[in-house]
mmCIF file of N, CA and C in Angstrom:
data_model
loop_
_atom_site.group_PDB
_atom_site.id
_atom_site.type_symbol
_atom_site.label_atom_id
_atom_site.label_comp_id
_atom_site.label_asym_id
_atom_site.label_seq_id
_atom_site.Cartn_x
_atom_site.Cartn_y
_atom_site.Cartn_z
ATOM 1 N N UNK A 1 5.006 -33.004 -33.706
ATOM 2 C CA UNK A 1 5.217 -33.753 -32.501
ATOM 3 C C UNK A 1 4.390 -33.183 -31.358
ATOM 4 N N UNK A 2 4.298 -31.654 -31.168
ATOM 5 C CA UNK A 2 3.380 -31.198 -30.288
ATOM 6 C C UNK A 2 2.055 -31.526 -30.363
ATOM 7 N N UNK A 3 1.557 -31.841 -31.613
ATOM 8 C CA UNK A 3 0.254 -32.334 -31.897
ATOM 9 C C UNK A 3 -0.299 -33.638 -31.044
ATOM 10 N N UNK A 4 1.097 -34.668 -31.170
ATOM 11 C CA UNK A 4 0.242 -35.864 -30.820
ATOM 12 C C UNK A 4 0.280 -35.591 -29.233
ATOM 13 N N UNK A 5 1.589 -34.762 -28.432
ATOM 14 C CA UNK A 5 1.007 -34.558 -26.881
ATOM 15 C C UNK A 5 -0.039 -34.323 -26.228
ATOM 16 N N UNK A 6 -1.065 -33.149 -27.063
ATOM 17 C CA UNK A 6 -1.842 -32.574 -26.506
ATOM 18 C C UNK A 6 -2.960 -33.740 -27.232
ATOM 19 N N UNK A 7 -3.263 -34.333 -28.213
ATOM 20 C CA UNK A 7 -4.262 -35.342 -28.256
ATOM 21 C C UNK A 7 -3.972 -36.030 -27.211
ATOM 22 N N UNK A 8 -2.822 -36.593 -26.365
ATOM 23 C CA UNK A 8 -3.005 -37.628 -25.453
ATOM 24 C C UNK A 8 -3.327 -36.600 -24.740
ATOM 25 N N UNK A 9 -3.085 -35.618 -24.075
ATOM 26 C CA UNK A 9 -3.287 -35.199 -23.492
ATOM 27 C C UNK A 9 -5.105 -34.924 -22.960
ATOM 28 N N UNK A 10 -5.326 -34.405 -24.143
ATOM 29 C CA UNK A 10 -6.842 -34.299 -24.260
ATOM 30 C C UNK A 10 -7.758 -35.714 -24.113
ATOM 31 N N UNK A 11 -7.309 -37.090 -24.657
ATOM 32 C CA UNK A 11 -7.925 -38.292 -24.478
ATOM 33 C C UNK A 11 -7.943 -38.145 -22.871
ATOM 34 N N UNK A 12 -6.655 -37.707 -21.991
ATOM 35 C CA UNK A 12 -6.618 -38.282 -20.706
ATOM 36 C C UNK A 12 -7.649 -37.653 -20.305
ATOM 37 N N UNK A 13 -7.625 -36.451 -20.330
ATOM 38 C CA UNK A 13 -8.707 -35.605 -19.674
ATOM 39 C C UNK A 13 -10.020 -36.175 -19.791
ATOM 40 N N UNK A 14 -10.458 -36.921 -20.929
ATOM 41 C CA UNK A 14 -11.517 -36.990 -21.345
ATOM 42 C C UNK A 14 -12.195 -38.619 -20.429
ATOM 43 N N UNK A 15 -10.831 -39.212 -20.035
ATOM 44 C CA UNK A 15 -10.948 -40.586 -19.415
ATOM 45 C C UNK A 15 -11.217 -39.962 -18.246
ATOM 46 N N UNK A 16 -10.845 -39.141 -17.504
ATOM 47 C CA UNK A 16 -10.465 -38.445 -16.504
ATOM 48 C C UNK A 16 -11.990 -38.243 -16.057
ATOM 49 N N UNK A 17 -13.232 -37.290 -16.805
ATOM 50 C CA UNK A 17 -13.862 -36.857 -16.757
ATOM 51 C C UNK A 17 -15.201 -37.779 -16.695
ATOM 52 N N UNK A 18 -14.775 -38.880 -17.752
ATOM 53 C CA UNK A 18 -15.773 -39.968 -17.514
ATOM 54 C C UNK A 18 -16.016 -40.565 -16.407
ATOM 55 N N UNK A 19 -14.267 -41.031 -16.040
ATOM 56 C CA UNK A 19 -14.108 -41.780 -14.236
ATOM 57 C C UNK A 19 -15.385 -40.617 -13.577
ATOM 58 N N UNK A 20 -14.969 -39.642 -13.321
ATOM 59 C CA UNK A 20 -14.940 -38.879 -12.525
ATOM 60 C C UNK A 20 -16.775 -38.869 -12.580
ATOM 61 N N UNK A 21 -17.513 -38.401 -13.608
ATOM 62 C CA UNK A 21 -19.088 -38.869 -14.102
ATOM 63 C C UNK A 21 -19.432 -40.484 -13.456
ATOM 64 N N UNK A 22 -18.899 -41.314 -13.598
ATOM 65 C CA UNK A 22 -19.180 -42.753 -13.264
ATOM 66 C C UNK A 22 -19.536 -42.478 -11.585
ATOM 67 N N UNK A 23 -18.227 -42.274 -11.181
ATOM 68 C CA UNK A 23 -17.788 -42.168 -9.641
ATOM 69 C C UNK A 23 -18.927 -41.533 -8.651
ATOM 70 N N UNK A 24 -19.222 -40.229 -9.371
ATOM 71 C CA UNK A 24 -20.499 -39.595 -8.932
ATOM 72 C C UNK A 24 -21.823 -40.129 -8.930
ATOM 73 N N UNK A 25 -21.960 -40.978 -9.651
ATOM 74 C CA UNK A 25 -23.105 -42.131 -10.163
ATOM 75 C C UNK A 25 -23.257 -42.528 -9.466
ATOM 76 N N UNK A 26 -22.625 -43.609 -8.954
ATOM 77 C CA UNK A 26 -22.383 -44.384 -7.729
ATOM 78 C C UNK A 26 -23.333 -44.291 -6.447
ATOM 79 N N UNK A 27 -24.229 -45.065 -6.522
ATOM 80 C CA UNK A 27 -25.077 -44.406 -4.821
ATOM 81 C C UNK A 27 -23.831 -44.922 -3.517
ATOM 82 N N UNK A 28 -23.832 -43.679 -2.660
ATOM 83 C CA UNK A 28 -23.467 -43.836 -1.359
ATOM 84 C C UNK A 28 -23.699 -45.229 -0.790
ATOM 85 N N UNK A 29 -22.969 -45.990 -0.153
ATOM 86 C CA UNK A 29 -23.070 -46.867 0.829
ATOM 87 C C UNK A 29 -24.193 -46.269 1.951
ATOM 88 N N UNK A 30 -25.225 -47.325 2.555
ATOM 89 C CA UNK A 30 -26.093 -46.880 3.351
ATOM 90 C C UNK A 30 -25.397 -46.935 4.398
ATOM 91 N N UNK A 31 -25.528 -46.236 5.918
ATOM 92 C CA UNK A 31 -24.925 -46.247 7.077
ATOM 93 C C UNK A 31 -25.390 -47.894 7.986
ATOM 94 N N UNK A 32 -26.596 -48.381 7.186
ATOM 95 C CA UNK A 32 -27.344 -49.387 7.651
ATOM 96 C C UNK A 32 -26.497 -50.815 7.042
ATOM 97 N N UNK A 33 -25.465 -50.334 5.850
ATOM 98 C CA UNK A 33 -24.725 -51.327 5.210
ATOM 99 C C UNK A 33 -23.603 -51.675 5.829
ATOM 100 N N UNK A 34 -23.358 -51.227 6.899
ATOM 101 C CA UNK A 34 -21.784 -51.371 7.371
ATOM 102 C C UNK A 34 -21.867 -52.633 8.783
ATOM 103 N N UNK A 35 -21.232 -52.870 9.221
ATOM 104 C CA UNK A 35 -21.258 -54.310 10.253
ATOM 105 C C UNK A 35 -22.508 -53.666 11.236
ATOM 106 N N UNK A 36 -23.249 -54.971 11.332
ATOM 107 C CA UNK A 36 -23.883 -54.902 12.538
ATOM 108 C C UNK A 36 -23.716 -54.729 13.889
ATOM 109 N N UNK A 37 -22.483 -53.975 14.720
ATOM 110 C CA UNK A 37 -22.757 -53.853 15.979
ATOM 111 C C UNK A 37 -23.468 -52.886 16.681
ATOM 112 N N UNK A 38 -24.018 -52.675 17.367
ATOM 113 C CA UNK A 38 -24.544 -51.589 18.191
ATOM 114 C C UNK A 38 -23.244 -51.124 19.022
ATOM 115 N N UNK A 39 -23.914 -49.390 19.103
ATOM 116 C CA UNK A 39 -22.407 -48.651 19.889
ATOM 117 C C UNK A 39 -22.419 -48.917 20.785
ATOM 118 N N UNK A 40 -21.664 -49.439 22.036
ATOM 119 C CA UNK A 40 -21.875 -49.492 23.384
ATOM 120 C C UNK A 40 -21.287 -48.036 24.265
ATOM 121 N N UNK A 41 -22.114 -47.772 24.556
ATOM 122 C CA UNK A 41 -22.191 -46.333 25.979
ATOM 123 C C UNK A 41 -20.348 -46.817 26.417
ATOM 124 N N UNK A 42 -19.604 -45.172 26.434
ATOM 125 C CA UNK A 42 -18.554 -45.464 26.854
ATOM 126 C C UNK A 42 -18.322 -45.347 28.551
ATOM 127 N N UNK A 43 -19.420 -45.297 29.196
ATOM 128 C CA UNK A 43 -19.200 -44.892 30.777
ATOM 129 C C UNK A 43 -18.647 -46.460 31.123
ATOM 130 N N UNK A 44 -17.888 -46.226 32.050
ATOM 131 C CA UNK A 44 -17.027 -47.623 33.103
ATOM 132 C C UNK A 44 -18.150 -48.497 33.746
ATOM 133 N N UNK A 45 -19.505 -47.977 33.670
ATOM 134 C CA UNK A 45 -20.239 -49.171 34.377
ATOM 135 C C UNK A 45 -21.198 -50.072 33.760
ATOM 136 N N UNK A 46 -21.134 -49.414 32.168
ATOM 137 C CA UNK A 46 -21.826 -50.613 31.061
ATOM 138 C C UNK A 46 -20.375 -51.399 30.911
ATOM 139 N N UNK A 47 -18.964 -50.707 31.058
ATOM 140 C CA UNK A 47 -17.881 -51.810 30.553
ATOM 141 C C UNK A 47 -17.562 -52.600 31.882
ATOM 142 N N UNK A 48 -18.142 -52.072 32.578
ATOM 143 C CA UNK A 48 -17.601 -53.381 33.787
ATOM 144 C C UNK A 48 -18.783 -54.303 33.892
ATOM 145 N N UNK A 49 -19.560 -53.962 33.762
ATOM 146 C CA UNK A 49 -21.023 -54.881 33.431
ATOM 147 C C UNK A 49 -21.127 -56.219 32.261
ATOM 148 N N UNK A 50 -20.274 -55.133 30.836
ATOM 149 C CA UNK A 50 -20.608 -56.012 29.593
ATOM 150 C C UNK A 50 -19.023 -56.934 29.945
ATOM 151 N N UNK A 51 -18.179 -56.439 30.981
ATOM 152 C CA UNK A 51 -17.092 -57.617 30.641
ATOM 153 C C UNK A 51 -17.649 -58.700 32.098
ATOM 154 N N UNK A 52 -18.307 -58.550 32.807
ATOM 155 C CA UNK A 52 -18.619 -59.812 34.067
ATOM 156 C C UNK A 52 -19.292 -60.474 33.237
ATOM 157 N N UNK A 53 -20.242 -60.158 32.102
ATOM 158 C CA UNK A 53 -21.307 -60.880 31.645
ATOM 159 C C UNK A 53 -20.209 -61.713 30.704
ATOM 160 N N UNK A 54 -18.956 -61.327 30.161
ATOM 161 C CA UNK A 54 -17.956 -61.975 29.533
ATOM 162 C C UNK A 54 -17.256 -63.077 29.795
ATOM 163 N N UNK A 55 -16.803 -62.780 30.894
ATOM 164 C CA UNK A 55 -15.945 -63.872 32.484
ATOM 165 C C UNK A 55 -16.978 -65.011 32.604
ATOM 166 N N UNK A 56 -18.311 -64.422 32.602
ATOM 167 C CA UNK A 56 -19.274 -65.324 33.680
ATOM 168 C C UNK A 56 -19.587 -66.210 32.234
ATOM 169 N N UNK A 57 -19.829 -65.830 31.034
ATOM 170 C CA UNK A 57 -19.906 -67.218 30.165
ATOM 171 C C UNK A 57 -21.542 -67.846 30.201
ATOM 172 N N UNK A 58 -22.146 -66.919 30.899
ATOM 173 C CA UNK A 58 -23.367 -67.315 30.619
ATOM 174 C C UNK A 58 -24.173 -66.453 31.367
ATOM 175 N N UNK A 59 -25.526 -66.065 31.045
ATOM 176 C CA UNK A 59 -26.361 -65.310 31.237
ATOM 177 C C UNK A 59 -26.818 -64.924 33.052
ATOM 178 N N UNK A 60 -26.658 -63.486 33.396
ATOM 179 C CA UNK A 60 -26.748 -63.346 34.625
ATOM 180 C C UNK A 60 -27.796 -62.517 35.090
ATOM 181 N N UNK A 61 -28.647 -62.298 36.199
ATOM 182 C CA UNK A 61 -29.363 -61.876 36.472
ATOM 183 C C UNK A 61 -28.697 -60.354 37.593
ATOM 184 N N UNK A 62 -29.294 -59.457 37.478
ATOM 185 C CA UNK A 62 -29.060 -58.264 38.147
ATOM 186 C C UNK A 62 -28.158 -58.374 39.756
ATOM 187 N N UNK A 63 -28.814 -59.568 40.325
ATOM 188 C CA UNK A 63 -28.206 -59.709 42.148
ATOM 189 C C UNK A 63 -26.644 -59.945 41.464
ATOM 190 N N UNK A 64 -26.834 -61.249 40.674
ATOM 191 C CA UNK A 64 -25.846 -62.029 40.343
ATOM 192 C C UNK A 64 -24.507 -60.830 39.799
ATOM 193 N N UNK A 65 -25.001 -60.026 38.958
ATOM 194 C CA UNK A 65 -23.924 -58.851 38.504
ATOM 195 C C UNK A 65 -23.795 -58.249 39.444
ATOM 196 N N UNK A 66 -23.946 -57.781 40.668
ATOM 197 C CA UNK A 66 -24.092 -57.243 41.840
ATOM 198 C C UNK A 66 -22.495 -57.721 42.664
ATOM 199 N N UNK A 67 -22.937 -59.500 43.178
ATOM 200 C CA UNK A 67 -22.175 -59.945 43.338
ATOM 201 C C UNK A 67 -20.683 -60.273 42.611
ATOM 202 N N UNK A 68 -20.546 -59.889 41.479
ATOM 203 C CA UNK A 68 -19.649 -60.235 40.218
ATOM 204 C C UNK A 68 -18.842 -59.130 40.566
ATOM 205 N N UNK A 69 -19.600 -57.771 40.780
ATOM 206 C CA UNK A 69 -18.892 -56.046 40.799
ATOM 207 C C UNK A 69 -18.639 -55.889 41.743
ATOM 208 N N UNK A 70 -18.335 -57.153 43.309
ATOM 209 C CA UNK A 70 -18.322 -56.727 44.436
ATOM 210 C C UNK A 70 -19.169 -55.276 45.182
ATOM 211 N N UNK A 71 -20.363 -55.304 44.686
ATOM 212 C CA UNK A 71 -21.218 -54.487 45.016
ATOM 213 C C UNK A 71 -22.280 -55.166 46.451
ATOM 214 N N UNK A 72 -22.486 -54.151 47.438
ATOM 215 C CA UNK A 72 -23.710 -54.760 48.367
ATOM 216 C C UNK A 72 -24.821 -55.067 47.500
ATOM 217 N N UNK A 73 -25.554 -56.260 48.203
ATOM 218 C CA UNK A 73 -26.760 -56.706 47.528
ATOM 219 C C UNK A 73 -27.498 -55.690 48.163
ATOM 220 N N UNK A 74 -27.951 -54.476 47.719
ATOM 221 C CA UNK A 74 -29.221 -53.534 48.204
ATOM 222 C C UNK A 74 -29.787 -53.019 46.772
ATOM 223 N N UNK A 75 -31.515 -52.690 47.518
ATOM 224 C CA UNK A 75 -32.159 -52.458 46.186
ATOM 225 C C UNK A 75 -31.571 -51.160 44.959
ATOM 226 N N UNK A 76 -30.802 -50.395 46.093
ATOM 227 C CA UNK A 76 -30.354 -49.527 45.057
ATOM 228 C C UNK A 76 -29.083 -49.627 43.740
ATOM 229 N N UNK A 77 -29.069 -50.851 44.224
ATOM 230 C CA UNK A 77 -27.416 -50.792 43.482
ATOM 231 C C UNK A 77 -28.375 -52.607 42.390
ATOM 232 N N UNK A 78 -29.320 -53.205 42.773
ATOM 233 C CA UNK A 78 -29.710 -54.290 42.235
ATOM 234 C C UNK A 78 -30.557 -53.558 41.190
ATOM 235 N N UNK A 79 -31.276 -52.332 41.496
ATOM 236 C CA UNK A 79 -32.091 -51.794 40.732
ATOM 237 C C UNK A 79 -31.180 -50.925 39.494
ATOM 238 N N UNK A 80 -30.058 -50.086 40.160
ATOM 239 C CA UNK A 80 -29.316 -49.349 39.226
ATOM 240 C C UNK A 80 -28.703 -50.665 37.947
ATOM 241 N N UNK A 81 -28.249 -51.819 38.606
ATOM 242 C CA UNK A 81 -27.785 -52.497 37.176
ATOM 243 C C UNK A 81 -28.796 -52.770 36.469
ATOM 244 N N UNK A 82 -30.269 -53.630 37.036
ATOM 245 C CA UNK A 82 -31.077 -53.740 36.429
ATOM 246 C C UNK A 82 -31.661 -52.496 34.893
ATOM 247 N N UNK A 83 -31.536 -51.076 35.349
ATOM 248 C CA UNK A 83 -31.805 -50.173 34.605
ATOM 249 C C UNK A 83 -31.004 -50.054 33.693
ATOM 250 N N UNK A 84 -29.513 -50.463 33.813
ATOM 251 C CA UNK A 84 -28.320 -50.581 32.974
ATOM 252 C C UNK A 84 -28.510 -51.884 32.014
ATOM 253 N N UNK A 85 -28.847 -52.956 32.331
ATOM 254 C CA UNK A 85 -29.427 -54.183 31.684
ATOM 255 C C UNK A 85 -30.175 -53.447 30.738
ATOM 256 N N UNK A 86 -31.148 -52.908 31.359
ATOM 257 C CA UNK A 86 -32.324 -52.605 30.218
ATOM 258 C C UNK A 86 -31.914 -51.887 29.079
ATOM 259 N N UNK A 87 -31.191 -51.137 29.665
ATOM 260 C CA UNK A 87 -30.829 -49.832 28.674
ATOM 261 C C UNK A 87 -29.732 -50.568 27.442
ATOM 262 N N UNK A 88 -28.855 -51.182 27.553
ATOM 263 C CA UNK A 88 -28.243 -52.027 26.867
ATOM 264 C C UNK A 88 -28.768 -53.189 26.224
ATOM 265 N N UNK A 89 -30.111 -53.513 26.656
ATOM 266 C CA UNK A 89 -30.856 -54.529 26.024
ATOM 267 C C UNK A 89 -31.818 -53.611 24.684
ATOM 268 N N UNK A 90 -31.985 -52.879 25.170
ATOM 269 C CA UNK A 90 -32.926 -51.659 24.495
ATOM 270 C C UNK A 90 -31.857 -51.403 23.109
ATOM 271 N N UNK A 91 -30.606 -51.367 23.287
ATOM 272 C CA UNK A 91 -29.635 -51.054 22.449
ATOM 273 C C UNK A 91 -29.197 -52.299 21.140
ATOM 274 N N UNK A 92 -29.900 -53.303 22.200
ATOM 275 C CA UNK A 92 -29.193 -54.601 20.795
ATOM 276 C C UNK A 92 -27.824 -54.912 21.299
ATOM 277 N N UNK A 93 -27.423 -54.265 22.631
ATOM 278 C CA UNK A 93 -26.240 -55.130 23.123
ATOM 279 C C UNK A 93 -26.470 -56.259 23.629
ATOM 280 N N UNK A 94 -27.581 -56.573 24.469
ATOM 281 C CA UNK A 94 -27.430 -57.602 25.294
ATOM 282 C C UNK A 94 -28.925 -58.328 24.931
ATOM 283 N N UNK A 95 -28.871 -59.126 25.541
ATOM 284 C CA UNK A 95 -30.081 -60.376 25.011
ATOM 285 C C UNK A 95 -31.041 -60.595 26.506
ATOM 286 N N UNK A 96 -32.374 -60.808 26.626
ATOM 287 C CA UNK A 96 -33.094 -61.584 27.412
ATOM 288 C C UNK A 96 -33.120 -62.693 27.310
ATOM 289 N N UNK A 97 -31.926 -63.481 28.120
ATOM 290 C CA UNK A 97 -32.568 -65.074 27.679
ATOM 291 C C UNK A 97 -33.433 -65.713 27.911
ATOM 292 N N UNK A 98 -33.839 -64.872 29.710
ATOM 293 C CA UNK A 98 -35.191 -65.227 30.218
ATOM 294 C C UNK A 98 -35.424 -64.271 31.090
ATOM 295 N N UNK A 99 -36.943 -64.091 31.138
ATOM 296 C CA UNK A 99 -37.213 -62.426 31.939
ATOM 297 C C UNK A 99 -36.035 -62.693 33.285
ATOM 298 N N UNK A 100 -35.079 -61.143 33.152
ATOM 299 C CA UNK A 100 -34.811 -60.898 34.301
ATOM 300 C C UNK A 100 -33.544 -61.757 33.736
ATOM 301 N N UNK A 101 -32.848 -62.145 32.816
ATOM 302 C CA UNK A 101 -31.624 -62.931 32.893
ATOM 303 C C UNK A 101 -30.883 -62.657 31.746
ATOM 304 N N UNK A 102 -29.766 -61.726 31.423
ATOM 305 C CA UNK A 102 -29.012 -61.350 30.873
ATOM 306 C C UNK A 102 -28.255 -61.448 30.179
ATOM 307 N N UNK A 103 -27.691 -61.429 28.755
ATOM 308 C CA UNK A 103 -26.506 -62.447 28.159
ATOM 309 C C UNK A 103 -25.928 -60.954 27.059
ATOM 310 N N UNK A 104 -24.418 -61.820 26.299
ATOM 311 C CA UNK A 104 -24.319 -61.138 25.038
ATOM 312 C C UNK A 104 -25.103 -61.862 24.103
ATOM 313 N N UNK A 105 -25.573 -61.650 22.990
ATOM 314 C CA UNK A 105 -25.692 -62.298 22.119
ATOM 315 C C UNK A 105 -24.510 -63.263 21.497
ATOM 316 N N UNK A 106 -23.795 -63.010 21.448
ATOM 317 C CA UNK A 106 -22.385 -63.500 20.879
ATOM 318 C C UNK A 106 -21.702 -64.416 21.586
ATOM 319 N N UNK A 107 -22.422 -64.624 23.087
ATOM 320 C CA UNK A 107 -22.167 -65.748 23.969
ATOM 321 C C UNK A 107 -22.535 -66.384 23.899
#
């Protein structure tokens, strides 16, 4: 009776060992295989940016996000989103729909 334990015993191992050979086989998933989003920057002024461009429902230009963030229209603050546009466009977050005019893709 001890005989036939250790044959199962030994088959398992042997299933065991194959899985285990197969499993290793297996190529890795590429990091390039997993959903397409781009990471978005966690600072508060790409998320207050990427959610006006959300609200607004259609593609905005730098003054226009300005006005959206209750921000003064001055060059420094038209230029700082503008650089934020870019940088998020650069990323595959956001889209040119037309020079100088802003969107999600997904909008």
């Amino acid at each position: 009776m001890g005989g036939v334990g250790a044959v199962q015993l030994d088959a398992e191992g042997e299933n065991l060992r194959i899985t285990r050979k197969t499993l290793l086989a297996l190529p890795l998933p590429s990091p390039a295989s997993g959903p397409d989003r781009p990471d978005i920057p966690d600072h508060p002024a790409y998320q207050q940016i990427l959610t006006a461009l959300v609200d607004a429902g259609r593609p905005m230009r730098a003054r226009d996000l300005c006005q959206a963030l209750d921000l003064p229209i001055l060059p420094k603050h038209t230029e700082g989103i503008l650089f934020t546009l870019k940088r998020l466009l650069s990323r595959g977050i956001l889209i040119e729909a037309e020079p100088g005019s802003f969107a999600r893709p997904d909008a």
